[in-house]
Every structure is written in C-alpha cells, then in structure tokens.
Coordinates of C-alpha atoms in Angstrom, one line a residue:
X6 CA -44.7 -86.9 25.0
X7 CA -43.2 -90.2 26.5
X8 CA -45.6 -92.8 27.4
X9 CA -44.2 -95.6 30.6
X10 CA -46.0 -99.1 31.3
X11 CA -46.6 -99.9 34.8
X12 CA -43.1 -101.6 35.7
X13 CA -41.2 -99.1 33.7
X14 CA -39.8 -101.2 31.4
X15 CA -41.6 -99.6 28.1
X16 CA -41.4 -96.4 26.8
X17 CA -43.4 -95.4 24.0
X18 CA -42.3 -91.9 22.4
X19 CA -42.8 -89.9 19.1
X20 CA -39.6 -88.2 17.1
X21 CA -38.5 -86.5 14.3
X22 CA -34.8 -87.5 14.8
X23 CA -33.6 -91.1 13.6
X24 CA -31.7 -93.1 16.3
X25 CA -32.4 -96.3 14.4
X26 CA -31.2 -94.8 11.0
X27 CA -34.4 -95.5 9.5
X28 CA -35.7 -92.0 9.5
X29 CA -33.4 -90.1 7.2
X30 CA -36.5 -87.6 6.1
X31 CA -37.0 -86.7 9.8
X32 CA -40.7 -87.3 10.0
X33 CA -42.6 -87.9 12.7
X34 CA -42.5 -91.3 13.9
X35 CA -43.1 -93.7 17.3
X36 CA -40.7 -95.2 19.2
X37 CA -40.9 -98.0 21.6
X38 CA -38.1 -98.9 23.8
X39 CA -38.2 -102.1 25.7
X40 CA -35.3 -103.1 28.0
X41 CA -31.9 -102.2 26.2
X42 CA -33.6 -102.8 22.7
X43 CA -35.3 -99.4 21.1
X44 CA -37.3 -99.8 17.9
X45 CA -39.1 -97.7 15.3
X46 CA -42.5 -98.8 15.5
X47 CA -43.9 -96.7 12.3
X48 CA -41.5 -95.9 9.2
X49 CA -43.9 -93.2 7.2
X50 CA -43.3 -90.4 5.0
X51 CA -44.5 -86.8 4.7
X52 CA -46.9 -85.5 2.2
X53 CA -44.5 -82.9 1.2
X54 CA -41.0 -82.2 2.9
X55 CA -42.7 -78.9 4.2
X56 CA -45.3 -80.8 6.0
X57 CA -43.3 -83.0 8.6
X58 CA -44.4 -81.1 11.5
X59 CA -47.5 -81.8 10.7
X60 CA -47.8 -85.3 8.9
X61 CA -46.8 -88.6 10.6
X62 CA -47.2 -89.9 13.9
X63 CA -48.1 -88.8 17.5
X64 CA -48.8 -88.9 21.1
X65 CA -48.4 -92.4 21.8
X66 CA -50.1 -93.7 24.6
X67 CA -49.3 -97.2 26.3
X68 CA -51.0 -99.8 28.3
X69 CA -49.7 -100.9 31.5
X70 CA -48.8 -104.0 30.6
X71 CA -46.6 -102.4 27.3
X72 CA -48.4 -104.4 25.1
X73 CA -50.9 -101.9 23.3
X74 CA -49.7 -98.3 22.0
X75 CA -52.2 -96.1 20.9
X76 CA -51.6 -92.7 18.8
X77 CA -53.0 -90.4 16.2
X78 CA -51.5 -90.4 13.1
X79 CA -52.6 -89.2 9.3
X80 CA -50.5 -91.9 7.9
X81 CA -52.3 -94.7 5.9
X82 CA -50.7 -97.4 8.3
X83 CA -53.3 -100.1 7.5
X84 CA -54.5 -99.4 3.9
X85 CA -57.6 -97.5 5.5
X86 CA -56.7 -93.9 5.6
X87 CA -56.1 -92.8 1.7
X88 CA -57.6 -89.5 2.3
X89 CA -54.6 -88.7 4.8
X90 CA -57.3 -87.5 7.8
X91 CA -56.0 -87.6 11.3
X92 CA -56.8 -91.2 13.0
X93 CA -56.6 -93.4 16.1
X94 CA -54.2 -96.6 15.4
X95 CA -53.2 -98.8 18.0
X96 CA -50.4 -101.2 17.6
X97 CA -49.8 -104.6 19.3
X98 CA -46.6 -105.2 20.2
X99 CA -47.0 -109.1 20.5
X100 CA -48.8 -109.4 17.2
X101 CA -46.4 -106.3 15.9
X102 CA -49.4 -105.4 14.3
X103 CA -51.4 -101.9 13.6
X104 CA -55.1 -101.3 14.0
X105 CA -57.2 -98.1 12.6
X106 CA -60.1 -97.6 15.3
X107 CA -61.6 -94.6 14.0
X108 CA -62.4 -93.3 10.4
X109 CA -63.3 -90.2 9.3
X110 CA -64.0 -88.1 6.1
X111 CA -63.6 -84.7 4.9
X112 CA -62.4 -83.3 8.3
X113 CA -59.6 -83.1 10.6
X114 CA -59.7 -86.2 12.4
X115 CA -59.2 -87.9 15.4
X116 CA -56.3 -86.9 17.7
X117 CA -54.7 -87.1 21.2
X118 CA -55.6 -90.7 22.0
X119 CA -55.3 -91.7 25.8
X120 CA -55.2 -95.8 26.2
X121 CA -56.9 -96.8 29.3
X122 CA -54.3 -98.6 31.0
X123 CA -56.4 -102.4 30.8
X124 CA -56.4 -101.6 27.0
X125 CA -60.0 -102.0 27.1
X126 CA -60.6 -98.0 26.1
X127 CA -59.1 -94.9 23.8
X128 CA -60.4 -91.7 24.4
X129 CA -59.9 -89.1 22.0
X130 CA -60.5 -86.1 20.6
X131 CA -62.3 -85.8 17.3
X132 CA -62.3 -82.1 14.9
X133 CA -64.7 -81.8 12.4
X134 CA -63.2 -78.6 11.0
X135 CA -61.5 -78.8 7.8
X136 CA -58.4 -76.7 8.7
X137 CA -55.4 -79.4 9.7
X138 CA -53.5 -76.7 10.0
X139 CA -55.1 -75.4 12.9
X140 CA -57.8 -76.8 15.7
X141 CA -61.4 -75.8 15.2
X142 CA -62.5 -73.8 18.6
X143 CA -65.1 -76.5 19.7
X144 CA -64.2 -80.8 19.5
X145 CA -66.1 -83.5 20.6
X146 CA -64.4 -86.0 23.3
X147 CA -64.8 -89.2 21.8
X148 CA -64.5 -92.7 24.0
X149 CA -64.1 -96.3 21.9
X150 CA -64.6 -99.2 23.3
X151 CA -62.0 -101.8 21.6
X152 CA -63.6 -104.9 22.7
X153 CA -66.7 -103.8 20.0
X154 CA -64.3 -101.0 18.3
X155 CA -67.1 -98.7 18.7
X156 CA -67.3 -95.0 19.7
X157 CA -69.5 -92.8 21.6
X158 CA -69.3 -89.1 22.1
X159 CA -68.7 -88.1 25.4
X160 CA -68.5 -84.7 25.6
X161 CA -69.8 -82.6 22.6
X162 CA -69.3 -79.3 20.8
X163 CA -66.4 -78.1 23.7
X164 CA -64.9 -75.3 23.1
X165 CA -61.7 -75.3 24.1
X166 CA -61.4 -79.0 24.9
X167 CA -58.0 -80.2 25.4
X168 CA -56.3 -83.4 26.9
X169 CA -52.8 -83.0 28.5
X170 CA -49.8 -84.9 27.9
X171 CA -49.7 -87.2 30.3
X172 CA -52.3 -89.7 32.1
X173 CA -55.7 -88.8 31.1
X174 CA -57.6 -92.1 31.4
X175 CA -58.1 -94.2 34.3
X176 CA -57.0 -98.0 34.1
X177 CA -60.6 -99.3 34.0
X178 CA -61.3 -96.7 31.2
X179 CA -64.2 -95.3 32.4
X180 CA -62.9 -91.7 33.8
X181 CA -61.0 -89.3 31.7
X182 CA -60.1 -86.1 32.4
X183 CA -60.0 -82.6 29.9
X184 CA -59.8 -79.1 30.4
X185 CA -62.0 -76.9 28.3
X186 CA -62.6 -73.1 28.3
X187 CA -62.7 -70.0 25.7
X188 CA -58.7 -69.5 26.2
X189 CA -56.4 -70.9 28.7
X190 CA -56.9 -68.3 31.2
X191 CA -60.2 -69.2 31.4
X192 CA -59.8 -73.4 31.0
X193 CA -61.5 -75.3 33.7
X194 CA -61.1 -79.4 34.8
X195 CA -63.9 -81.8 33.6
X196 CA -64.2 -85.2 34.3
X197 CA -66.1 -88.0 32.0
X198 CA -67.1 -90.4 34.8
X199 CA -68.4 -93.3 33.2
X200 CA -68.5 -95.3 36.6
X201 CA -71.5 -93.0 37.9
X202 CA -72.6 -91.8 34.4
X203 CA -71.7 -88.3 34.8
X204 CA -69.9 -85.3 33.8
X205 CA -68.8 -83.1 35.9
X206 CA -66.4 -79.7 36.1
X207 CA -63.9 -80.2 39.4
X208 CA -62.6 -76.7 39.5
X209 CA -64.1 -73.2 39.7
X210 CA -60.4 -71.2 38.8
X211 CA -62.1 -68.1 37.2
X212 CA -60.3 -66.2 34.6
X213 CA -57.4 -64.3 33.8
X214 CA -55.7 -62.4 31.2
X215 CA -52.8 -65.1 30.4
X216 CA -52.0 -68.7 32.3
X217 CA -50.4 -71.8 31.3
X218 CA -52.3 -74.7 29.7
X219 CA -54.2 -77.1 32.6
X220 CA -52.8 -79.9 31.5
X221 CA -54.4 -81.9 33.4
X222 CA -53.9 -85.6 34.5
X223 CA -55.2 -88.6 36.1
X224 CA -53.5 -91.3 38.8
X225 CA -54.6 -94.7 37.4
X226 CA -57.4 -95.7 40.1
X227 CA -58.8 -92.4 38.5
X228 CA -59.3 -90.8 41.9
X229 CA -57.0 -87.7 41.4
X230 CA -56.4 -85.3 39.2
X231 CA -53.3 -82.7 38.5
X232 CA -52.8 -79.7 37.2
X233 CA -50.9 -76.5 37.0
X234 CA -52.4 -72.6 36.6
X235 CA -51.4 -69.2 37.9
X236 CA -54.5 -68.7 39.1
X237 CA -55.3 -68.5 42.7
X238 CA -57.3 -72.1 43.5
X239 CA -57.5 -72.2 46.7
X240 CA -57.0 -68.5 47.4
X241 CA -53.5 -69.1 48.8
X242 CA -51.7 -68.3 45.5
X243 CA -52.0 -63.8 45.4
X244 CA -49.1 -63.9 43.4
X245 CA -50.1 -65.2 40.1
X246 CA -47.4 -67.4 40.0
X247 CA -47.7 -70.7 38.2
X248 CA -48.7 -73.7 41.0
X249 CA -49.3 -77.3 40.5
X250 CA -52.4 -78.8 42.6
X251 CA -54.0 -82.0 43.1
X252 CA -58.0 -82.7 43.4
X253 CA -58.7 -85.9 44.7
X254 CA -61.8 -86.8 43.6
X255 CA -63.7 -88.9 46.3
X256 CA -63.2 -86.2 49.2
X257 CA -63.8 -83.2 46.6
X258 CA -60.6 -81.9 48.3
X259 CA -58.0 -79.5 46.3
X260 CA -54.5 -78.9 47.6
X261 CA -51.6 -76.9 46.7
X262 CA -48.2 -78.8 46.1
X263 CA -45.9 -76.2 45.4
X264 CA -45.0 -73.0 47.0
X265 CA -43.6 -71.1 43.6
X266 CA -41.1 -67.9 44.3
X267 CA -43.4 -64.5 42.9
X268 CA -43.1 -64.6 38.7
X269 CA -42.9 -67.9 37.8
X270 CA -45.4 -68.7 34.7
X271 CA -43.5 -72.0 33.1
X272 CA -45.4 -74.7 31.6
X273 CA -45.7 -77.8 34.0
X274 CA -46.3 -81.1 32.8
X275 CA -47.2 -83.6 36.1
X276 CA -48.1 -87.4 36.4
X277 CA -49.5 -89.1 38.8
X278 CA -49.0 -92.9 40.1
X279 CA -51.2 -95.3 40.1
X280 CA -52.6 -94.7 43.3
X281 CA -52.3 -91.0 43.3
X282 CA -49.7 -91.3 46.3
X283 CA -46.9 -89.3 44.4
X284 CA -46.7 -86.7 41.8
X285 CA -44.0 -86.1 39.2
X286 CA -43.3 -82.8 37.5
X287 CA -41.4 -80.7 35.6
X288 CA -40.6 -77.0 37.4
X289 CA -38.3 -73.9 37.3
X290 CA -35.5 -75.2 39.6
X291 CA -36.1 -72.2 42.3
X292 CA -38.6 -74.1 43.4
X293 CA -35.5 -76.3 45.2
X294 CA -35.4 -73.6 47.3
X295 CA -31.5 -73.1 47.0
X296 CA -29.3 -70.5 45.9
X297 CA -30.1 -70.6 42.3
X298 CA -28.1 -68.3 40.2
X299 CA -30.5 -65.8 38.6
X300 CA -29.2 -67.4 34.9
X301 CA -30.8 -70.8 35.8
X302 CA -34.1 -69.8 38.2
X303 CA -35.9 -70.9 35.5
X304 CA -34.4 -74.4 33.9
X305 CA -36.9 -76.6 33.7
X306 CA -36.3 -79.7 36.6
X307 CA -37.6 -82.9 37.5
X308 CA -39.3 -82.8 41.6
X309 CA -41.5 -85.7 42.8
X310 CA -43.4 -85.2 45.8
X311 CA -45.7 -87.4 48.5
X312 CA -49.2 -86.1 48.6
X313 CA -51.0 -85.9 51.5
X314 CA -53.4 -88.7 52.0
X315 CA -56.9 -88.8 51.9
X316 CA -58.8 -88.1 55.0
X317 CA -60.5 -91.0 56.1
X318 CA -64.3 -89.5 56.4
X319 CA -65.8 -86.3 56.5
X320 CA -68.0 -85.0 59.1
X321 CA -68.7 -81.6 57.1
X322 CA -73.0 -82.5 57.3
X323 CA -75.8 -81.4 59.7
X324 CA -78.8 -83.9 60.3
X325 CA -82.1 -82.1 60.5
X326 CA -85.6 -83.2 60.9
X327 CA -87.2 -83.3 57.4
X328 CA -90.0 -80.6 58.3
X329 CA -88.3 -78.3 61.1
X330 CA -85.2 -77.6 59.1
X331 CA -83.8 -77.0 62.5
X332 CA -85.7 -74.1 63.1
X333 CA -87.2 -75.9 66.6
X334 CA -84.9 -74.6 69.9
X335 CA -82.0 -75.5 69.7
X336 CA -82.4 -78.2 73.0
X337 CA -85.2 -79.8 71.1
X338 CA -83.5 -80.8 68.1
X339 CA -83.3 -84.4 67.2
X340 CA -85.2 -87.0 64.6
X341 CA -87.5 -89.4 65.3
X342 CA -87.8 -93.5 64.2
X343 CA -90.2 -93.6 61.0
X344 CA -89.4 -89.7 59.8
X345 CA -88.4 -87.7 57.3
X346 CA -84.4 -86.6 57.7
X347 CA -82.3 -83.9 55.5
X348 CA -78.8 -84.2 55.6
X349 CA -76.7 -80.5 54.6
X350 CA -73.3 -80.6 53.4
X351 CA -70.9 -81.3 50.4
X352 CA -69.8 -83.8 48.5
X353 CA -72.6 -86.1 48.9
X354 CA -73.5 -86.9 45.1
X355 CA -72.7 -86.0 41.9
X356 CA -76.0 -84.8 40.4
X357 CA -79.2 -84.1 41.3
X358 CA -81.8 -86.8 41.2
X359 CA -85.2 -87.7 43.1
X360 CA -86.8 -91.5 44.2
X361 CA -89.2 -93.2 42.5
X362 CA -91.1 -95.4 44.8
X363 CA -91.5 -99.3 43.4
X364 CA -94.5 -101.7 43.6
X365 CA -94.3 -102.1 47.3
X366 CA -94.2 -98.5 48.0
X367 CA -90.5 -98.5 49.0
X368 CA -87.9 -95.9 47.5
X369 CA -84.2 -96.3 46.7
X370 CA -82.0 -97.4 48.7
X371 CA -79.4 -96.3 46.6
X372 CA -79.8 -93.6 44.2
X373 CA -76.9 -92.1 41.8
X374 CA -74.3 -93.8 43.7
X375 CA -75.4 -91.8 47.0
X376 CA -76.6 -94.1 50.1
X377 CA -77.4 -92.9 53.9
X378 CA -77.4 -95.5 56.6
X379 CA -79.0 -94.7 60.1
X380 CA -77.4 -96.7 62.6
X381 CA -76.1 -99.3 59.9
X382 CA -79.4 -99.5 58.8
X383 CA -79.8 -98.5 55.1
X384 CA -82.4 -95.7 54.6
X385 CA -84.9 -94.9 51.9
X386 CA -83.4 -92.0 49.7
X387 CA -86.4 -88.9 48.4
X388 CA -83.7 -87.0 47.0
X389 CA -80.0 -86.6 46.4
X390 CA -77.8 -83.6 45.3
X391 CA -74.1 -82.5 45.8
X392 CA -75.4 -80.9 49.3
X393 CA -78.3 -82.1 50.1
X394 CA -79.8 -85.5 50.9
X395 CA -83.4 -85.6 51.8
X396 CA -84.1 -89.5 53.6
X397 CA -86.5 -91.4 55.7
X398 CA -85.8 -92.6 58.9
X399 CA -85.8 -96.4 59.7
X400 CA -88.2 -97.3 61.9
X401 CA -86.2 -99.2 63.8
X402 CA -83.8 -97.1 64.3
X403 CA -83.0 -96.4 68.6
X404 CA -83.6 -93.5 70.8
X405 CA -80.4 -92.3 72.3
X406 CA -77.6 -91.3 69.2
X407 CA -77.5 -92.8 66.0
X408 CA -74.7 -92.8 63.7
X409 CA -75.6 -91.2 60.4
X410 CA -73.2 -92.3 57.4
X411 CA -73.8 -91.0 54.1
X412 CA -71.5 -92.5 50.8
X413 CA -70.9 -90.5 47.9
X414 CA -70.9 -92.6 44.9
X415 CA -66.7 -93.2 45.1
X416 CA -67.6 -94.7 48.7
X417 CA -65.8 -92.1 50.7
X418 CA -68.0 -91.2 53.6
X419 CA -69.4 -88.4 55.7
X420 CA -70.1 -89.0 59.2
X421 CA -72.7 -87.4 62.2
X422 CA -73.9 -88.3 65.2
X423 CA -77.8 -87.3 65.8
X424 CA -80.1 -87.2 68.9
X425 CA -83.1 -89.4 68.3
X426 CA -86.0 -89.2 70.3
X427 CA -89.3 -91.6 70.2
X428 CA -91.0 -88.6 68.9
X429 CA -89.7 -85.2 67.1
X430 CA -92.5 -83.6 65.7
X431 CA -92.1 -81.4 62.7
X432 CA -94.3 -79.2 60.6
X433 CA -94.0 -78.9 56.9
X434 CA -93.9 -75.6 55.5
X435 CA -94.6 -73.7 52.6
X436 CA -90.9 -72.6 51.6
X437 CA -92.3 -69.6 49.3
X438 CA -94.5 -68.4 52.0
X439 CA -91.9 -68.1 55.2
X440 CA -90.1 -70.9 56.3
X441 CA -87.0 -69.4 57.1
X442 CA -84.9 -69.2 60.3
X443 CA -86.8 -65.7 61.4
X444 CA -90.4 -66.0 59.7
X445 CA -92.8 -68.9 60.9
X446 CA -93.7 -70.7 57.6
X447 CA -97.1 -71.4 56.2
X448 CA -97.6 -74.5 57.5
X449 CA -98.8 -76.7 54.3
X450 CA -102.1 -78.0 55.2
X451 CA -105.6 -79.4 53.2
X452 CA -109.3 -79.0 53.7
X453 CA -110.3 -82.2 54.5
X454 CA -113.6 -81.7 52.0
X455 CA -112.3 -80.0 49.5
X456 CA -108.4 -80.5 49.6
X457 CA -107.8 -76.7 48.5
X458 CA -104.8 -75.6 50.3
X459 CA -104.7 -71.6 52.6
X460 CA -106.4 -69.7 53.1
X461 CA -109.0 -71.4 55.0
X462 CA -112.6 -71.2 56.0
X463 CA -113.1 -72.0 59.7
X464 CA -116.6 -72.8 59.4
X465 CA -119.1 -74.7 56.8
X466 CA -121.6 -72.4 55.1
X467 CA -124.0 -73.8 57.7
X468 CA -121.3 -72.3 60.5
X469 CA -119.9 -75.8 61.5
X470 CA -116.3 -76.0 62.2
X471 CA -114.4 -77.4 59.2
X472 CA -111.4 -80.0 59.2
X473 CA -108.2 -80.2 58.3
X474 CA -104.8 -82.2 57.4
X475 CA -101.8 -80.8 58.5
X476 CA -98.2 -82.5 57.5
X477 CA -95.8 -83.7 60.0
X478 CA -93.1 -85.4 60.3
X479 CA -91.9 -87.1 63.6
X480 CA -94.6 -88.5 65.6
X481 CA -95.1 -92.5 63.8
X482 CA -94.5 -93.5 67.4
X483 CA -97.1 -90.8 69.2
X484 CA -100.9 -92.0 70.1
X485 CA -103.4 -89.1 69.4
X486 CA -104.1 -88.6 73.4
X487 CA -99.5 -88.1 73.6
X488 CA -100.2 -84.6 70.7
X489 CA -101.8 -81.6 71.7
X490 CA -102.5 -78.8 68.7
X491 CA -103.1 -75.4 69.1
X492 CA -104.2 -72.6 66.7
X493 CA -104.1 -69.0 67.6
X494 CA -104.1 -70.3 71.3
X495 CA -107.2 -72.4 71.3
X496 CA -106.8 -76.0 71.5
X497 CA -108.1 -77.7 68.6
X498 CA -109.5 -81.6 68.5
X499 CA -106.8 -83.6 66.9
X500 CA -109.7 -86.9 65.3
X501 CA -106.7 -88.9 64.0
X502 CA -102.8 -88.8 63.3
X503 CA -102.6 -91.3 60.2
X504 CA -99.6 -92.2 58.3
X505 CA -99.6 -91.0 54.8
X506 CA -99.7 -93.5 51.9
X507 CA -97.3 -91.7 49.6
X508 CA -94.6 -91.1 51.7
X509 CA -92.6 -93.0 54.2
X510 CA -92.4 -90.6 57.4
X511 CA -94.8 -88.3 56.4
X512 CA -97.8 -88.3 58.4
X513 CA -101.1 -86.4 59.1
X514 CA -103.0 -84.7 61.8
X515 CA -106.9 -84.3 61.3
X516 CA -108.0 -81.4 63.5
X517 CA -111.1 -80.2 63.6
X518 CA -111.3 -76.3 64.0
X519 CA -113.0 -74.1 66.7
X520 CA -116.0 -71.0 65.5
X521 CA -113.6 -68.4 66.7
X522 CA -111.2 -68.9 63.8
X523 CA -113.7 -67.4 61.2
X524 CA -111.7 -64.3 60.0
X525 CA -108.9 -65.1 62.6
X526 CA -106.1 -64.0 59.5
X527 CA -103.0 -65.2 60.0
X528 CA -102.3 -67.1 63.4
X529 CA -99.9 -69.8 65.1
X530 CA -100.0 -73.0 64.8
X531 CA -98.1 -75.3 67.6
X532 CA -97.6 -78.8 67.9
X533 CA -96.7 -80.4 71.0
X534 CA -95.9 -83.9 71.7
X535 CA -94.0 -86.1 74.7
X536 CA -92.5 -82.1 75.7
X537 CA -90.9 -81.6 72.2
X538 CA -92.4 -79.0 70.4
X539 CA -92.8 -78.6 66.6
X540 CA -91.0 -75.7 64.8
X541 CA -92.7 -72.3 64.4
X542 CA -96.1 -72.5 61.6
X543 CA -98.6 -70.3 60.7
X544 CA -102.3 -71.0 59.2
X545 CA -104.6 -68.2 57.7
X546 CA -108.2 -67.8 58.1
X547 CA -110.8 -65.8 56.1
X548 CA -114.4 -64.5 56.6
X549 CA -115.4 -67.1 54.7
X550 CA -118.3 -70.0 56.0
X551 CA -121.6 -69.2 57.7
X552 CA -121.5 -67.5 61.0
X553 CA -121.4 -69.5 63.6
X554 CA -124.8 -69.6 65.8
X555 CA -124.9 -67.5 68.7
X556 CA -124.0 -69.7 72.2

C-alpha cells in the first residue's frame, strides 16, 4: 500500500522484506524513499515469530509535502503502547521523530490511518473488539485533529466500514470517504463531509451474491470519488463484470470509466489526482483492448485515464409558484415579485432543513450550504432538501424572465429561466385533502371569528354571512378592485388582501360569503387577477348557521 507526496518525490511503503539489511526477522516495517536514498523508517520486532503478519507496522499514509507519514502499528514506538493494541503514529521526517495520536485499552485498536494531505487531520478506523486476529463486524470512523491531537467519532457502530488503499482524505481534511455494508456485495460509498457537516451515502449499487471490495478513493480537492464493483451502477454494466466508476461529488454525477470484456471480477485499486482530472488503476490487461493471449487476459496492468469534466451547471429544476404547484394552465404559468417559489430537482442540498426567521422577520439567505438567487438577487430560503427548495420571491425582482440560480453547498449551480408576471395568483392547498395534478385541493382557509379551519358555516347563527381568510400567494402587487373571487359561481366581496406577518409572500384574501352557500357541500373556488387565474380549489360548506331571512 504505497503512499506518493504531491511532487512524487516520496514514497512511503510497508514490507516484510529487508532491502536495507536491517530487517533480518522479516517483520513488518515502513519504508520511505526520498530521491535515490530509501530508508527504514521503523526497526520493530514481532511478539512471536508466528505473529509477523500480524504485528508491526502498516498502511502508511503521507502528506503532500512528504514531511508527515501516518500508520497503524501495535508496536510500542514511543514508550506509550506496552499493551501492544493497534495505534495511530505519525512520524516527522524533518524532526525524524514518532508521535502516538491515539491510545486505547483492552481492544483492538486503531487502524487504517488516512493523513489529510495539509497534515492537519488522520482519519481512522477504531475496533473495540477484542479479537486482533480478526475485525469486529461494526467500527467506528474516527477523525483527529493534530493541531489539538484530539479525536472525534465520525461515523459510529458501521458495520462493514472499510477505508481503501489509496486516497481517502481530502487535502483540507475535512471529507473522507468509506464504504460500509453487511458483506461486499452489498457495500455502499459514504462520505464524512465535514465542510457542510454531513454524512452522506453517494451510491445506491444494491446487492449481489459476491463483488470486489469498493475500495473507494478521493481526488485531493475531495470532489470525486472512485471505485470499482460488478455491480450494475449506472445500469450499463448487465454483465456483472468488474467496472471502475467515478462520482464527482458537486454535480452528483456517476460515470463509467471502463468497458470490461464479460467475466472479469479482479480487484481494482484506483487513485485519483488532485483535481480529480485523471484516474490511475490497476486492471486485467484485456481491458487494452488487444489480442491478449488467453494465459495473460487477466495480469493485473497499470491504465490511467482523462475523466470527463464536470459540466458547468445544471438546468435539471422546474420553478413553480409556491401555491399552484403548476397545476394553473399551462399558458398561465409564471411567479410573481413578493411570492412564494418551489424549485423541483436534484442535487440542490445535502439534507433536509427549514428557516428560522430572525428579529427582523427575515429568513436565511443561506441555509445548509444551499442559496437561490432570483435575478442575482439573493432570495429568502423556507426550506431546503436534496430536491426541493421552497423560496420567496424578491420583491424587486422584474416582469419579463428572470434567471433562477440555485447553489448546492459545493457551489455547483443549477440554472432556469421563469416567466414573471406583476401578479400570479396562487391558492394554497391542503395537500392531504386533493391537491394533486387531477383533484382540485382543499383550499386552506380560516374563519375569520373563530380561525377553525373546513368545513365552514356560511352564515352566523343569526343567518349573517360569515368571513373568511383564504392563502395566496402571488398578488403583493394586486389592489383589491384588480381580484375578483368566486365560490360555487357567485361572486363573493373580497374586504381586504393583506400581507401575512409570518411569512414573506404569503398573503390573504378576506371574503365575505353570500346566504346561498349554507349547506352548499363541496364547491369551487376561483381566483382571478390582471387575466391570470389561480389553480383549481375547493371550499366545503355545511348546514350549519341560522337560516338566512327570507328576501
């Protein structure tokens, strides 16, 4: 498991042979070579000559710079480990100078350290079984911080958890990348995103009876991942055969690098550069695509290849009005200054998180890394998930077209172009009570006495008409004279259209209802304003309230 600095000029390895003629008991030790100079960085011996496969030292990982190697070992290096458990060490290669960063007791240990390539982080992974012999099915992934030499548990209790042999922290430190599953044909990719303070699983692979370990890896900007599997990722891959494939995180984008002949199941092992531009890997040499003699099909060679680059933006989203949900006609459809949007796609954050409005009423501009601009205008965020964004509408914003721009929380952007009119009205609706694309939705409304939502009373117990407050969204710019409301038909008095105070772009119509409606059931509601009608809504009426007194 070789380990390069940035320029190439280090390699940090672990053997059991002696080049140097210092390891005569073959144990496990790490290697460092540095121009045309190679040097055994640990001299240790076994517990027992039976146990050199599984005493000494391993993994090493480097910094970019060569200066810091970081490994597991269950050597007492420092005069800190007499209970011979399984540790992080780093060495120095300035100072020539070992470190113990973890210490444990009366388990495993700590294994598989990654050095982020700044030197500032070690992830590992930590078993508190007692079998050294043998993993325990769940591990913790552990991250420490060397600037305070304290650790904090990232990922906990994962069964299956596994790091790969290659790049599996991001220079900064603050992404790292794992598979973890019940067996390998059943592994999955995580990533630990400490830059947006989430975890998250980037691949959906299913299961299988048998596939290669993920071994997954990181470039060092920590926007991609590889990995290889046999099973069929992007639903390209029928054959079963082992392929390597790249996600690249800010796009949410997988892609297929190889095209393996039918039967190949070797284990790859890939790295990516720095700025996830290449890939290197080991495959059968069939994949050359020459006349390979049957004999050698399968000899492990070295391939690099270019990866495609990442797209510059998305424009996988649809921009609806907040209430309508686009269920107005189809020539109608647009948002309004001052109203409440929803954007639909993918990709837009990384969990799922609602605004909290501050002391002067406004909400987030930002929220989980996710922000929407209208017309370069940043716009208050309600709510953000990976597919939806729900937003309100700067009041500024132009009729004509605006340009909608939503950032994920690695920057990358998806992109729509919107009709906005001075006025787009919208009803809200009750989304367990219709509301879909073929019902008209219960349009949510209030009593304006006593604030109880439908069914309604039309009339007072002394047979007046009552009141009430519909929601809407898309009319901040209408007068009251510019909306015309209609129930069951009849035209209904609209007494005000008032903003609401808890909600940017929400506002509400005061009707007051006609006699007739008494007992009326279940009728339609319409909106009209400046030609644009509102989406399809419903309100129900009982038998409720006095009768009203004969004309």
């Amino acid at each position: 498991a070789p380990a390069v600095s940035q320029d190439g000029a280090r390699i940090a390895f672990a053997a059991t042979g002696d080049p140097r003629g210092a390891n005569p008991d073959g144990n496990s030790e790490i290697f460092l070579s540095d121009a045309q100079t190679l040097r055994q960085i640990t001299n240790t011996v076994a517990h027992d000559p039976g146990g050199r496969t599984r005493d000494g030292n391993f993994q090493p990982s480097i910094t970019a710079d060569g200066r810091l190697i970081a490994f597991a070992s269950n050597r007492d290096l420092t005069g800190h480990n007499p209970d011979a458990n399984f540790e992080i060490f780093t060495y120095d290669t300035a100072e020539q100078s070992f470190a113990q960063i973890t210490d444990s007791t009366g388990d495993t240990g700590a294994t598989d350290a990654k050095i982020s390539g700044d030197g500032s982080r070690v992830a590992f992974i930590f078993d508190r079984g007692t079998n050294a012999g043998a993993p325990s099915m769940r591990r913790d992934l552990n991250v420490c911080d060397l600037a305070t030499n304290s650790s904090s548990t990232v990922a906990a209790n994962v069964e299956g958890l596994a790091l790969g042999y290659g790049r599996a922290v991001s220079d900064d430190g603050r992404r790292v990348v794992y598979a973890a599953g019940a067996t390998q044909g059943g592994s999955e990719v995580y990533l630990f995103d400490g830059r947006n303070d989430a975890t998250r699983r980037l691949t959906a692979l299913g299961s299988r009876s048998s596939d290669v370990p993920l071994h997954a890896t990181l470039s060092g900007d920590g926007t991609r991942v590889a990995f290889a599997t046999r099973r069929n990722a992007t639903r390209d891959n029928p054959d079963a055969s082992v392929e390597l494939y790249v996600h690249d995180i800010p796009s949410n984008l997988l892609r297929r690098v190889t095209s393996a002949p039918s039967g190949i199941n070797a284990e790859i092992v890939s790295s990516l550069d720095d700025a996830g531009a290449f890939v290197a890997f080991n495959f059968p040499r069939s994949l050359a695509g020459e006349t390979v003699p049957t004999e050698f099909a399968n000899n492990s060679e070295i391939f690099v290849a270019a990866l495609e680059p990442r797209p510059p933006f998305s424009t996988d989203v649809e921009i609806l009005n907040g209430a309508s949900l686009g269920r107005e006609r189809a020539t109608l459809k647009a948002i309004a200054p001052d109203s409440i949007a929803v954007a639909r796609g993918h990709n837009f954050a990384f969990k799922t998180a609602n605004g909290e409005f501050d002391e002067s009423g406004a909400f987030p501009r930002r929220l989980e890394g996710t922000s929407v601009e209208v017309n370069g205008r940043a716009a208050q965020l309600f709510y953000v998930s990976p597919e939806q964004i729900n937003f309100h509408v700067p009041a500024e914003t132009e009729a004509g077209t605006a340009n909608i721009v939503v950032r994920n929380p690695d920057g990358y952007e998806t992109r729509a172009v919107i009709d906005v009119s001075v006025v787009a009205p919208g009803i809200f609706t009750d989304p367990d009570n219709g509301g879909t694309n073929n019902d008209d939705g219960a349009a949510i409304a209030l009593d304006e006495q006593t604030f109880r939502r439908a069914p309604f009373d039309a009339t007072s117990e002394a047979g007046a008409p009552q009141r009430l407050i519909i929601f809407v969204t898309g009319l901040s710019k209408a007068s009251g004279t510019q909306v015309d409301v209609t129930i069951d038909g009849r035209a209904v008095a609209l007494e005000a259209l008032l903003p609401s105070p808890d909600l940017p772009g929400l506002q509400q119509l005061h009707v007051r209802l006609t006699r007739v409606l008494r007992g009326a059931g279940t009728v339609p509601l319409v909106v009209r304003a400046a030609a644009r009608e509102a989406n399809p809504a419903t309100l129900t009426f009982t038998n409720g309230g006095g009768v009203p007194p004969a004309s």
